[in-house]
Short mmCIF file of N, CA and C in Angstrom, two decimals:
data_model
loop_
_atom_site.label_atom_id
_atom_site.label_comp_id
_atom_site.label_asym_id
_atom_site.label_seq_id
_atom_site.Cartn_x
_atom_site.Cartn_y
_atom_site.Cartn_z
N UNK A 504 0.81 -1.20 0.00
CA UNK A 504 0.00 0.00 0.00
C UNK A 504 0.85 1.24 0.00
N UNK A 505 0.18 2.38 -0.02
CA UNK A 505 0.86 3.67 0.01
C UNK A 505 1.38 3.96 1.41
N UNK A 506 2.46 4.70 1.47
CA UNK A 506 3.05 5.09 2.75
C UNK A 506 2.33 6.31 3.31
N UNK A 507 1.99 6.24 4.59
CA UNK A 507 1.42 7.37 5.32
C UNK A 507 2.34 7.55 6.53
N UNK A 508 3.11 8.63 6.53
CA UNK A 508 4.10 8.81 7.60
C UNK A 508 4.20 10.27 7.98
N UNK A 509 4.64 10.49 9.21
CA UNK A 509 4.81 11.86 9.67
C UNK A 509 5.27 11.91 11.09
N UNK A 510 5.06 13.06 11.70
CA UNK A 510 5.48 13.27 13.08
C UNK A 510 4.38 14.01 13.83
N UNK A 511 4.25 13.69 15.11
CA UNK A 511 3.27 14.34 15.98
C UNK A 511 4.05 15.12 17.04
N UNK A 512 3.71 16.41 17.17
CA UNK A 512 4.38 17.26 18.14
C UNK A 512 3.37 17.99 19.01
N UNK A 513 3.86 18.59 20.10
CA UNK A 513 3.01 19.46 20.90
C UNK A 513 3.15 20.89 20.37
N UNK A 514 2.50 21.83 21.00
CA UNK A 514 2.50 23.21 20.50
C UNK A 514 3.88 23.88 20.54
N UNK A 515 4.78 23.34 21.37
CA UNK A 515 6.14 23.91 21.42
C UNK A 515 7.09 23.21 20.46
N UNK A 516 6.57 22.26 19.67
CA UNK A 516 7.39 21.56 18.69
C UNK A 516 8.06 20.30 19.20
N UNK A 517 7.80 19.94 20.46
CA UNK A 517 8.40 18.73 21.03
C UNK A 517 7.63 17.49 20.56
N UNK A 518 8.33 16.39 20.27
CA UNK A 518 7.65 15.18 19.80
C UNK A 518 6.73 14.61 20.88
N UNK A 519 5.62 14.03 20.44
CA UNK A 519 4.69 13.37 21.34
C UNK A 519 4.80 11.86 21.11
N UNK A 520 5.41 11.18 22.06
CA UNK A 520 5.56 9.73 21.98
C UNK A 520 4.30 9.06 22.49
N UNK A 521 3.94 7.92 21.93
CA UNK A 521 2.81 7.14 22.41
C UNK A 521 1.45 7.67 22.01
N UNK A 522 1.41 8.61 21.06
CA UNK A 522 0.11 9.08 20.56
C UNK A 522 -0.48 8.01 19.66
N UNK A 523 -1.77 7.75 19.79
CA UNK A 523 -2.44 6.77 18.93
C UNK A 523 -2.88 7.46 17.66
N UNK A 524 -2.46 6.89 16.51
CA UNK A 524 -2.84 7.39 15.19
C UNK A 524 -3.71 6.31 14.56
N UNK A 525 -4.92 6.69 14.15
CA UNK A 525 -5.89 5.71 13.62
C UNK A 525 -6.41 6.20 12.27
N UNK A 526 -6.47 5.28 11.32
CA UNK A 526 -6.97 5.57 9.98
C UNK A 526 -8.48 5.40 9.91
N UNK A 527 -9.17 6.40 9.34
CA UNK A 527 -10.60 6.32 9.02
C UNK A 527 -11.48 5.79 10.15
N UNK A 528 -11.18 6.21 11.38
CA UNK A 528 -12.01 5.89 12.56
C UNK A 528 -12.12 4.39 12.82
N UNK A 529 -11.20 3.60 12.30
CA UNK A 529 -11.25 2.14 12.43
C UNK A 529 -10.48 1.72 13.67
N UNK A 530 -10.99 2.10 14.84
CA UNK A 530 -10.28 1.89 16.11
C UNK A 530 -10.10 0.42 16.48
N UNK A 531 -10.95 -0.44 15.98
CA UNK A 531 -10.90 -1.86 16.37
C UNK A 531 -9.94 -2.69 15.52
N UNK A 532 -9.51 -2.16 14.39
CA UNK A 532 -8.64 -2.90 13.49
C UNK A 532 -7.18 -2.55 13.80
N UNK A 533 -6.40 -3.52 14.32
CA UNK A 533 -5.02 -3.22 14.70
C UNK A 533 -4.14 -2.80 13.51
N UNK A 534 -4.53 -3.14 12.29
CA UNK A 534 -3.74 -2.74 11.12
C UNK A 534 -3.95 -1.28 10.77
N UNK A 535 -4.98 -0.66 11.34
CA UNK A 535 -5.32 0.73 11.02
C UNK A 535 -4.96 1.69 12.15
N UNK A 536 -4.26 1.19 13.16
CA UNK A 536 -3.94 2.02 14.32
C UNK A 536 -2.55 1.68 14.83
N UNK A 537 -1.81 2.71 15.25
CA UNK A 537 -0.48 2.48 15.83
C UNK A 537 -0.15 3.59 16.80
N UNK A 538 0.93 3.40 17.56
CA UNK A 538 1.42 4.42 18.50
C UNK A 538 2.66 5.08 17.93
N UNK A 539 2.80 6.39 18.17
CA UNK A 539 3.99 7.08 17.69
C UNK A 539 5.23 6.61 18.47
N UNK A 540 6.37 6.70 17.79
CA UNK A 540 7.66 6.32 18.36
C UNK A 540 8.13 7.40 19.35
N UNK A 541 9.21 7.16 20.09
CA UNK A 541 9.72 8.19 21.02
C UNK A 541 10.01 9.53 20.36
N UNK A 542 10.35 9.53 19.07
CA UNK A 542 10.62 10.79 18.37
C UNK A 542 9.35 11.40 17.76
N UNK A 543 8.17 10.83 18.10
CA UNK A 543 6.89 11.33 17.62
C UNK A 543 6.50 10.86 16.24
N UNK A 544 7.32 10.03 15.62
CA UNK A 544 7.05 9.60 14.25
C UNK A 544 6.06 8.45 14.19
N UNK A 545 5.38 8.36 13.05
CA UNK A 545 4.50 7.22 12.76
C UNK A 545 4.67 6.86 11.30
N UNK A 546 4.36 5.60 10.98
CA UNK A 546 4.59 5.10 9.63
C UNK A 546 3.64 3.94 9.32
N UNK A 547 2.72 4.18 8.40
CA UNK A 547 1.85 3.12 7.89
C UNK A 547 2.33 2.77 6.47
N UNK A 548 2.14 1.52 6.08
CA UNK A 548 2.46 1.11 4.71
C UNK A 548 1.24 0.45 4.06
N UNK A 549 0.07 0.83 4.50
CA UNK A 549 -1.14 0.18 4.02
C UNK A 549 -2.17 1.16 3.46
N UNK A 550 -1.72 2.35 3.04
CA UNK A 550 -2.64 3.36 2.54
C UNK A 550 -3.25 2.99 1.21
N UNK A 551 -4.45 3.49 1.00
CA UNK A 551 -5.14 3.27 -0.27
C UNK A 551 -5.52 4.64 -0.84
N UNK A 552 -5.51 4.77 -2.17
CA UNK A 552 -5.91 6.05 -2.75
C UNK A 552 -7.33 6.42 -2.35
N UNK A 553 -7.55 7.71 -2.12
CA UNK A 553 -8.88 8.19 -1.76
C UNK A 553 -8.84 9.05 -0.51
N UNK A 554 -10.02 9.32 0.02
CA UNK A 554 -10.14 10.13 1.23
C UNK A 554 -9.56 9.39 2.42
N UNK A 555 -8.84 10.10 3.26
CA UNK A 555 -8.24 9.52 4.45
C UNK A 555 -8.41 10.47 5.62
N UNK A 556 -8.87 9.94 6.73
CA UNK A 556 -8.94 10.70 7.99
C UNK A 556 -8.02 10.02 8.98
N UNK A 557 -7.21 10.82 9.65
CA UNK A 557 -6.35 10.31 10.71
C UNK A 557 -6.81 10.93 12.02
N UNK A 558 -7.11 10.08 13.00
CA UNK A 558 -7.45 10.53 14.34
C UNK A 558 -6.21 10.37 15.20
N UNK A 559 -5.85 11.43 15.91
CA UNK A 559 -4.68 11.40 16.78
C UNK A 559 -5.12 11.70 18.20
N UNK A 560 -4.73 10.81 19.13
CA UNK A 560 -5.10 10.95 20.53
C UNK A 560 -3.91 10.61 21.41
N UNK A 561 -3.69 11.41 22.44
CA UNK A 561 -2.60 11.16 23.37
C UNK A 561 -3.00 11.70 24.74
N UNK A 562 -2.45 11.08 25.77
CA UNK A 562 -2.72 11.52 27.14
C UNK A 562 -2.35 13.00 27.29
N UNK A 563 -3.20 13.76 27.96
CA UNK A 563 -3.03 15.18 28.27
C UNK A 563 -3.29 16.10 27.09
N UNK A 564 -3.58 15.54 25.90
CA UNK A 564 -3.79 16.37 24.71
C UNK A 564 -5.22 16.19 24.19
N UNK A 565 -5.73 17.24 23.57
CA UNK A 565 -7.04 17.15 22.92
C UNK A 565 -6.90 16.32 21.64
N UNK A 566 -7.84 15.44 21.36
CA UNK A 566 -7.76 14.65 20.14
C UNK A 566 -7.94 15.54 18.91
N UNK A 567 -7.36 15.08 17.80
CA UNK A 567 -7.41 15.81 16.53
C UNK A 567 -7.77 14.84 15.43
N UNK A 568 -8.58 15.31 14.48
CA UNK A 568 -8.83 14.55 13.25
C UNK A 568 -8.34 15.41 12.10
N UNK A 569 -7.48 14.84 11.28
CA UNK A 569 -7.00 15.53 10.10
C UNK A 569 -7.38 14.72 8.88
N UNK A 570 -7.84 15.38 7.84
CA UNK A 570 -8.31 14.69 6.64
C UNK A 570 -7.50 15.13 5.43
N UNK A 571 -7.29 14.20 4.52
CA UNK A 571 -6.59 14.50 3.29
C UNK A 571 -7.05 13.54 2.20
N UNK A 572 -6.71 13.86 0.97
CA UNK A 572 -6.98 12.97 -0.15
C UNK A 572 -5.65 12.35 -0.52
N UNK A 573 -5.59 11.04 -0.48
CA UNK A 573 -4.35 10.32 -0.71
C UNK A 573 -4.32 9.84 -2.16
N UNK A 574 -3.43 10.43 -2.96
CA UNK A 574 -3.24 10.00 -4.35
C UNK A 574 -1.92 9.26 -4.51
N UNK A 575 -0.98 9.57 -3.63
CA UNK A 575 0.34 8.94 -3.62
C UNK A 575 0.78 8.89 -2.16
N UNK A 576 1.92 8.30 -1.92
CA UNK A 576 2.41 8.22 -0.55
C UNK A 576 2.55 9.61 0.04
N UNK A 577 2.24 9.73 1.33
CA UNK A 577 2.37 10.99 2.08
C UNK A 577 3.32 10.71 3.23
N UNK A 578 4.56 11.21 3.09
CA UNK A 578 5.59 10.83 4.05
C UNK A 578 6.05 11.96 4.96
N UNK A 579 5.54 13.17 4.80
CA UNK A 579 6.02 14.29 5.60
C UNK A 579 4.89 14.99 6.33
N UNK A 580 3.92 14.23 6.80
CA UNK A 580 2.82 14.84 7.54
C UNK A 580 3.32 15.34 8.88
N UNK A 581 2.78 16.46 9.33
CA UNK A 581 3.13 17.01 10.65
C UNK A 581 1.83 17.42 11.32
N UNK A 582 1.58 16.86 12.49
CA UNK A 582 0.35 17.15 13.22
C UNK A 582 0.74 17.68 14.59
N UNK A 583 0.14 18.81 14.96
CA UNK A 583 0.41 19.43 16.26
C UNK A 583 -0.79 19.21 17.17
N UNK A 584 -0.54 18.67 18.36
CA UNK A 584 -1.59 18.46 19.35
C UNK A 584 -1.57 19.59 20.36
N UNK A 585 -2.76 20.07 20.70
CA UNK A 585 -2.92 21.10 21.72
C UNK A 585 -3.25 20.45 23.06
N UNK A 586 -2.93 21.15 24.12
CA UNK A 586 -3.27 20.64 25.46
C UNK A 586 -4.78 20.46 25.55
N UNK A 587 -5.19 19.39 26.22
CA UNK A 587 -6.61 19.14 26.41
C UNK A 587 -7.23 20.16 27.35
N UNK A 588 -8.52 20.35 27.21
CA UNK A 588 -9.25 21.31 28.04
C UNK A 588 -10.33 20.56 28.82
N UNK A 589 -10.85 21.20 29.85
CA UNK A 589 -11.83 20.55 30.72
C UNK A 589 -13.24 20.82 30.21
N UNK A 590 -13.96 19.74 29.93
CA UNK A 590 -15.36 19.80 29.55
C UNK A 590 -16.18 19.28 30.71
N UNK A 591 -17.13 20.08 31.18
CA UNK A 591 -18.03 19.68 32.26
C UNK A 591 -19.46 19.82 31.77
N UNK A 592 -20.28 18.84 32.13
CA UNK A 592 -21.66 18.92 31.69
C UNK A 592 -22.62 18.32 32.70
N UNK A 593 -23.88 18.70 32.54
CA UNK A 593 -24.97 18.21 33.36
C UNK A 593 -26.10 17.84 32.39
N UNK A 594 -26.56 16.60 32.46
CA UNK A 594 -27.65 16.15 31.60
C UNK A 594 -28.91 16.05 32.46
N UNK A 595 -29.96 16.77 32.01
CA UNK A 595 -31.22 16.81 32.76
C UNK A 595 -32.38 16.51 31.83
N UNK A 596 -33.54 16.19 32.44
CA UNK A 596 -34.76 15.99 31.65
C UNK A 596 -35.50 17.33 31.53
N UNK A 597 -36.69 17.28 30.96
CA UNK A 597 -37.47 18.51 30.73
C UNK A 597 -37.89 19.21 32.02
N UNK A 598 -37.89 18.50 33.14
CA UNK A 598 -38.24 19.10 34.43
C UNK A 598 -36.98 19.47 35.23
N UNK A 599 -35.82 19.47 34.56
CA UNK A 599 -34.53 19.78 35.16
C UNK A 599 -34.06 18.76 36.20
N UNK A 600 -34.61 17.55 36.16
CA UNK A 600 -34.13 16.47 37.03
C UNK A 600 -32.92 15.82 36.36
N UNK A 601 -31.87 15.51 37.12
CA UNK A 601 -30.67 14.90 36.53
C UNK A 601 -30.97 13.52 35.94
N UNK A 602 -30.27 13.20 34.87
CA UNK A 602 -30.40 11.88 34.23
C UNK A 602 -29.11 11.11 34.48
N UNK A 603 -29.18 10.09 35.30
CA UNK A 603 -28.02 9.23 35.57
C UNK A 603 -27.87 8.22 34.44
N UNK A 604 -26.63 7.91 34.09
CA UNK A 604 -26.36 6.88 33.09
C UNK A 604 -26.52 7.32 31.65
N UNK A 605 -26.68 8.62 31.39
CA UNK A 605 -26.72 9.11 30.01
C UNK A 605 -25.32 8.98 29.40
N UNK A 606 -25.25 8.73 28.11
CA UNK A 606 -23.97 8.58 27.41
C UNK A 606 -23.67 9.84 26.61
N UNK A 607 -22.42 10.25 26.66
CA UNK A 607 -21.94 11.40 25.90
C UNK A 607 -20.74 10.93 25.11
N UNK A 608 -20.72 11.25 23.79
CA UNK A 608 -19.57 10.92 22.95
C UNK A 608 -19.48 11.94 21.82
N UNK A 609 -18.30 12.05 21.24
CA UNK A 609 -18.14 12.97 20.11
C UNK A 609 -19.07 12.54 19.00
N UNK A 610 -19.75 13.50 18.38
CA UNK A 610 -20.71 13.20 17.33
C UNK A 610 -20.01 12.54 16.15
N UNK A 611 -20.70 11.62 15.51
CA UNK A 611 -20.17 10.92 14.34
C UNK A 611 -19.84 11.92 13.24
N UNK A 612 -18.74 11.72 12.53
CA UNK A 612 -18.39 12.63 11.45
C UNK A 612 -19.30 12.49 10.24
N UNK A 613 -20.04 11.40 10.18
CA UNK A 613 -20.94 11.15 9.06
C UNK A 613 -22.28 10.71 9.62
N UNK A 614 -23.20 10.37 8.77
CA UNK A 614 -24.53 9.95 9.21
C UNK A 614 -24.56 8.56 9.81
N UNK A 615 -23.44 7.83 9.74
CA UNK A 615 -23.43 6.48 10.30
C UNK A 615 -23.07 6.53 11.78
N UNK A 616 -22.78 5.41 12.36
CA UNK A 616 -22.54 5.36 13.80
C UNK A 616 -21.05 5.32 14.16
N UNK A 617 -20.17 5.69 13.22
CA UNK A 617 -18.74 5.68 13.53
C UNK A 617 -18.45 6.63 14.69
N UNK A 618 -17.49 6.26 15.49
CA UNK A 618 -17.08 7.08 16.62
C UNK A 618 -15.93 7.97 16.18
N UNK A 619 -16.01 9.26 16.48
CA UNK A 619 -15.00 10.22 16.07
C UNK A 619 -13.70 10.03 16.87
N UNK A 620 -13.83 9.90 18.19
CA UNK A 620 -12.67 9.67 19.07
C UNK A 620 -12.96 8.45 19.93
N UNK A 621 -11.92 7.89 20.49
CA UNK A 621 -12.10 6.80 21.44
C UNK A 621 -12.33 7.39 22.82
N UNK A 622 -13.44 8.06 22.98
CA UNK A 622 -13.82 8.62 24.28
C UNK A 622 -15.34 8.64 24.35
N UNK A 623 -15.84 8.29 25.51
CA UNK A 623 -17.25 8.49 25.83
C UNK A 623 -17.35 8.52 27.35
N UNK A 624 -18.44 9.05 27.85
CA UNK A 624 -18.64 9.12 29.29
C UNK A 624 -20.09 8.80 29.61
N UNK A 625 -20.31 8.35 30.83
CA UNK A 625 -21.66 8.14 31.37
C UNK A 625 -21.83 9.14 32.51
N UNK A 626 -23.02 9.70 32.59
CA UNK A 626 -23.28 10.64 33.68
C UNK A 626 -23.36 9.88 35.01
N UNK A 627 -22.98 10.56 36.09
CA UNK A 627 -23.06 9.96 37.42
C UNK A 627 -24.49 10.09 37.95
N UNK A 628 -24.70 9.76 39.21
CA UNK A 628 -26.04 9.78 39.81
C UNK A 628 -26.64 11.18 39.82
N UNK A 629 -25.79 12.21 39.75
CA UNK A 629 -26.27 13.60 39.72
C UNK A 629 -26.40 14.14 38.30
N UNK A 630 -26.21 13.27 37.29
CA UNK A 630 -26.34 13.69 35.89
C UNK A 630 -25.12 14.41 35.35
N UNK A 631 -23.99 14.36 36.04
CA UNK A 631 -22.80 15.10 35.64
C UNK A 631 -21.75 14.22 34.97
N UNK A 632 -20.94 14.86 34.10
CA UNK A 632 -19.80 14.19 33.47
C UNK A 632 -18.68 15.21 33.31
N UNK A 633 -17.45 14.70 33.16
CA UNK A 633 -16.27 15.53 32.96
C UNK A 633 -15.32 14.82 32.00
N UNK A 634 -14.67 15.60 31.15
CA UNK A 634 -13.59 15.11 30.28
C UNK A 634 -12.45 16.11 30.42
N UNK A 635 -11.30 15.66 30.90
CA UNK A 635 -10.18 16.55 31.18
C UNK A 635 -9.32 16.88 29.97
N UNK A 636 -9.46 16.16 28.86
CA UNK A 636 -8.63 16.41 27.68
C UNK A 636 -9.49 16.58 26.43
N UNK A 637 -10.49 17.40 26.53
CA UNK A 637 -11.42 17.63 25.42
C UNK A 637 -10.87 18.69 24.46
N UNK A 638 -11.33 18.65 23.20
CA UNK A 638 -11.01 19.75 22.29
C UNK A 638 -11.75 21.01 22.73
N UNK A 639 -11.29 22.17 22.29
CA UNK A 639 -11.88 23.45 22.72
C UNK A 639 -13.37 23.51 22.41
N UNK A 640 -13.78 23.14 21.21
CA UNK A 640 -15.19 23.13 20.82
C UNK A 640 -15.42 21.86 20.02
N UNK A 641 -16.52 21.19 20.29
CA UNK A 641 -16.81 19.92 19.63
C UNK A 641 -18.31 19.67 19.66
N UNK A 642 -18.82 18.97 18.65
CA UNK A 642 -20.20 18.50 18.67
C UNK A 642 -20.24 17.13 19.32
N UNK A 643 -21.26 16.91 20.17
CA UNK A 643 -21.40 15.66 20.89
C UNK A 643 -22.78 15.07 20.65
N UNK A 644 -22.86 13.75 20.75
CA UNK A 644 -24.14 13.04 20.77
C UNK A 644 -24.41 12.68 22.22
N UNK A 645 -25.65 12.89 22.67
CA UNK A 645 -26.03 12.61 24.06
C UNK A 645 -27.30 11.79 24.01
N UNK A 646 -27.31 10.64 24.71
CA UNK A 646 -28.48 9.78 24.69
C UNK A 646 -28.62 9.01 26.00
N UNK A 647 -29.88 8.65 26.28
CA UNK A 647 -30.20 7.89 27.48
C UNK A 647 -31.50 7.13 27.22
N UNK A 648 -31.66 5.98 27.89
CA UNK A 648 -32.88 5.20 27.74
C UNK A 648 -34.09 6.02 28.13
N UNK A 649 -35.11 5.98 27.26
CA UNK A 649 -36.36 6.67 27.54
C UNK A 649 -36.37 8.13 27.10
N UNK A 650 -35.27 8.60 26.47
CA UNK A 650 -35.17 9.99 26.05
C UNK A 650 -34.81 10.07 24.57
N UNK A 651 -35.20 11.17 23.94
CA UNK A 651 -34.82 11.41 22.56
C UNK A 651 -33.34 11.77 22.50
N UNK A 652 -32.63 11.22 21.53
CA UNK A 652 -31.20 11.47 21.36
C UNK A 652 -30.96 12.88 20.83
N UNK A 653 -29.96 13.53 21.38
CA UNK A 653 -29.45 14.79 20.82
C UNK A 653 -28.21 14.40 20.02
N UNK A 654 -28.29 14.44 18.69
CA UNK A 654 -27.19 13.98 17.84
C UNK A 654 -26.05 14.96 17.69
N UNK A 655 -26.34 16.24 17.78
CA UNK A 655 -25.29 17.25 17.56
C UNK A 655 -25.48 18.42 18.52
N UNK A 656 -24.85 18.29 19.69
CA UNK A 656 -24.87 19.35 20.69
C UNK A 656 -23.46 19.94 20.74
N UNK A 657 -23.32 21.22 20.39
CA UNK A 657 -22.00 21.84 20.42
C UNK A 657 -21.70 22.31 21.84
N UNK A 658 -20.56 21.84 22.37
CA UNK A 658 -20.13 22.20 23.72
C UNK A 658 -18.73 22.77 23.67
N UNK A 659 -18.46 23.74 24.54
CA UNK A 659 -17.13 24.34 24.67
C UNK A 659 -16.47 23.82 25.93
N UNK A 660 -15.23 23.39 25.77
CA UNK A 660 -14.46 22.89 26.92
C UNK A 660 -13.77 24.08 27.59
N UNK A 661 -14.54 24.82 28.37
CA UNK A 661 -14.01 26.01 29.03
C UNK A 661 -14.03 25.88 30.55
N UNK A 662 -14.29 24.66 31.04
CA UNK A 662 -14.28 24.42 32.48
C UNK A 662 -15.59 24.70 33.18
N UNK A 663 -16.52 25.41 32.51
CA UNK A 663 -17.81 25.69 33.14
C UNK A 663 -18.77 24.54 32.87
N UNK A 664 -19.72 24.36 33.77
CA UNK A 664 -20.70 23.28 33.60
C UNK A 664 -21.79 23.72 32.62
N UNK A 665 -21.97 22.92 31.57
CA UNK A 665 -22.97 23.21 30.56
C UNK A 665 -24.11 22.21 30.69
N UNK A 666 -25.33 22.70 30.57
CA UNK A 666 -26.51 21.85 30.75
C UNK A 666 -27.03 21.37 29.41
N UNK A 667 -27.31 20.08 29.34
CA UNK A 667 -27.89 19.46 28.15
C UNK A 667 -29.24 18.91 28.57
N UNK A 668 -30.28 19.35 27.92
CA UNK A 668 -31.64 18.96 28.27
C UNK A 668 -32.13 17.93 27.25
N UNK A 669 -32.56 16.76 27.75
CA UNK A 669 -33.12 15.72 26.88
C UNK A 669 -34.63 15.65 27.08
N UNK A 670 -35.34 15.53 25.97
CA UNK A 670 -36.80 15.39 26.01
C UNK A 670 -37.16 13.92 26.17
N UNK A 671 -38.26 13.68 26.86
CA UNK A 671 -38.74 12.32 27.01
C UNK A 671 -39.09 11.77 25.64
N UNK A 672 -38.79 10.51 25.41
CA UNK A 672 -39.15 9.87 24.15
C UNK A 672 -40.64 9.57 24.18
N UNK A 673 -41.38 10.17 23.26
CA UNK A 673 -42.83 10.00 23.23
C UNK A 673 -43.26 9.00 22.17
N UNK A 674 -42.30 8.38 21.52
CA UNK A 674 -42.61 7.40 20.48
C UNK A 674 -43.13 6.11 21.07
N UNK A 675 -43.48 5.17 20.20
CA UNK A 675 -44.04 3.90 20.67
C UNK A 675 -43.09 3.09 21.53
N UNK A 676 -41.78 3.36 21.43
CA UNK A 676 -40.82 2.61 22.24
C UNK A 676 -40.61 3.22 23.61
N UNK A 677 -41.27 4.34 23.90
CA UNK A 677 -41.01 5.05 25.15
C UNK A 677 -41.38 4.22 26.37
N UNK A 678 -42.53 3.55 26.34
CA UNK A 678 -42.94 2.76 27.50
C UNK A 678 -43.87 1.65 27.04
N UNK A 679 -43.70 0.52 27.62
CA UNK A 679 -44.61 -0.59 27.35
C UNK A 679 -45.46 -0.83 28.58
N UNK A 680 -46.74 -1.03 28.38
CA UNK A 680 -47.64 -1.28 29.50
C UNK A 680 -48.27 -2.65 29.30
N UNK A 681 -48.05 -3.51 30.27
CA UNK A 681 -48.65 -4.84 30.24
C UNK A 681 -49.60 -4.96 31.43
N UNK A 682 -50.66 -5.64 31.23
CA UNK A 682 -51.60 -5.82 32.33
C UNK A 682 -52.76 -6.70 31.93
N UNK A 683 -53.67 -6.86 32.84
CA UNK A 683 -54.84 -7.68 32.59
C UNK A 683 -56.04 -6.99 33.23
N UNK A 684 -57.12 -6.93 32.48
CA UNK A 684 -58.35 -6.33 32.99
C UNK A 684 -59.18 -7.45 33.62
N UNK A 685 -59.62 -7.21 34.85
CA UNK A 685 -60.46 -8.21 35.54
C UNK A 685 -61.65 -7.52 36.18
N UNK A 686 -62.69 -8.30 36.40
CA UNK A 686 -63.88 -7.83 37.10
C UNK A 686 -63.50 -7.70 38.58
N UNK A 687 -63.86 -6.58 39.20
CA UNK A 687 -63.48 -6.33 40.59
C UNK A 687 -64.05 -7.37 41.55
N UNK A 688 -65.25 -7.89 41.28
CA UNK A 688 -65.87 -8.86 42.19
C UNK A 688 -65.42 -10.28 41.93
N UNK A 689 -65.47 -10.70 40.65
CA UNK A 689 -65.17 -12.11 40.32
C UNK A 689 -63.70 -12.36 40.08
N UNK A 690 -62.95 -11.30 39.83
CA UNK A 690 -61.52 -11.41 39.50
C UNK A 690 -61.29 -12.15 38.18
N UNK A 691 -62.32 -12.24 37.33
CA UNK A 691 -62.21 -12.88 36.03
C UNK A 691 -62.21 -11.82 34.94
N UNK A 692 -61.63 -12.13 33.78
CA UNK A 692 -61.69 -11.17 32.69
C UNK A 692 -63.14 -10.91 32.31
N UNK A 693 -63.49 -9.68 31.92
CA UNK A 693 -64.87 -9.38 31.55
C UNK A 693 -65.25 -10.04 30.22
#
């Protein structure tokens, strides 16, 4: 395949060792993901012509997605990672009651269910979540059982708590009611 190679640095130009570089959001395929070397370099030899997205993630840094069109080998890529920022949120229902166990993740880059970054969180019992290495601004998907999904909520990682309100799911899947009607005196069905 085509060569995809480059170096990952921080904002001061220092190499970032151990950053995960993943091709086309394929986090589960070991052939599409690798860690940068101590000098920040990475090297794939399995590129294919066409659109390519590289997701870069490292401890203490905000994740980055860079996209390019690959027509030939790309051997001098340089990606700079910024320090991660603190994202705080509170997920509530329409009555402002906290929703425990809601899931928050970076919104899919396309209409499918691909994950943009290898990060997601569940709200605690008070409906709160935190991400210490978030990008400055990002769209997120937020969902919980019994509620309508918010597919694209833009949040800023500025350390302040941001509230996300989910509406109750009013569709046919919202609640199932099972029961039996009986006569009050005979206890038999009418």
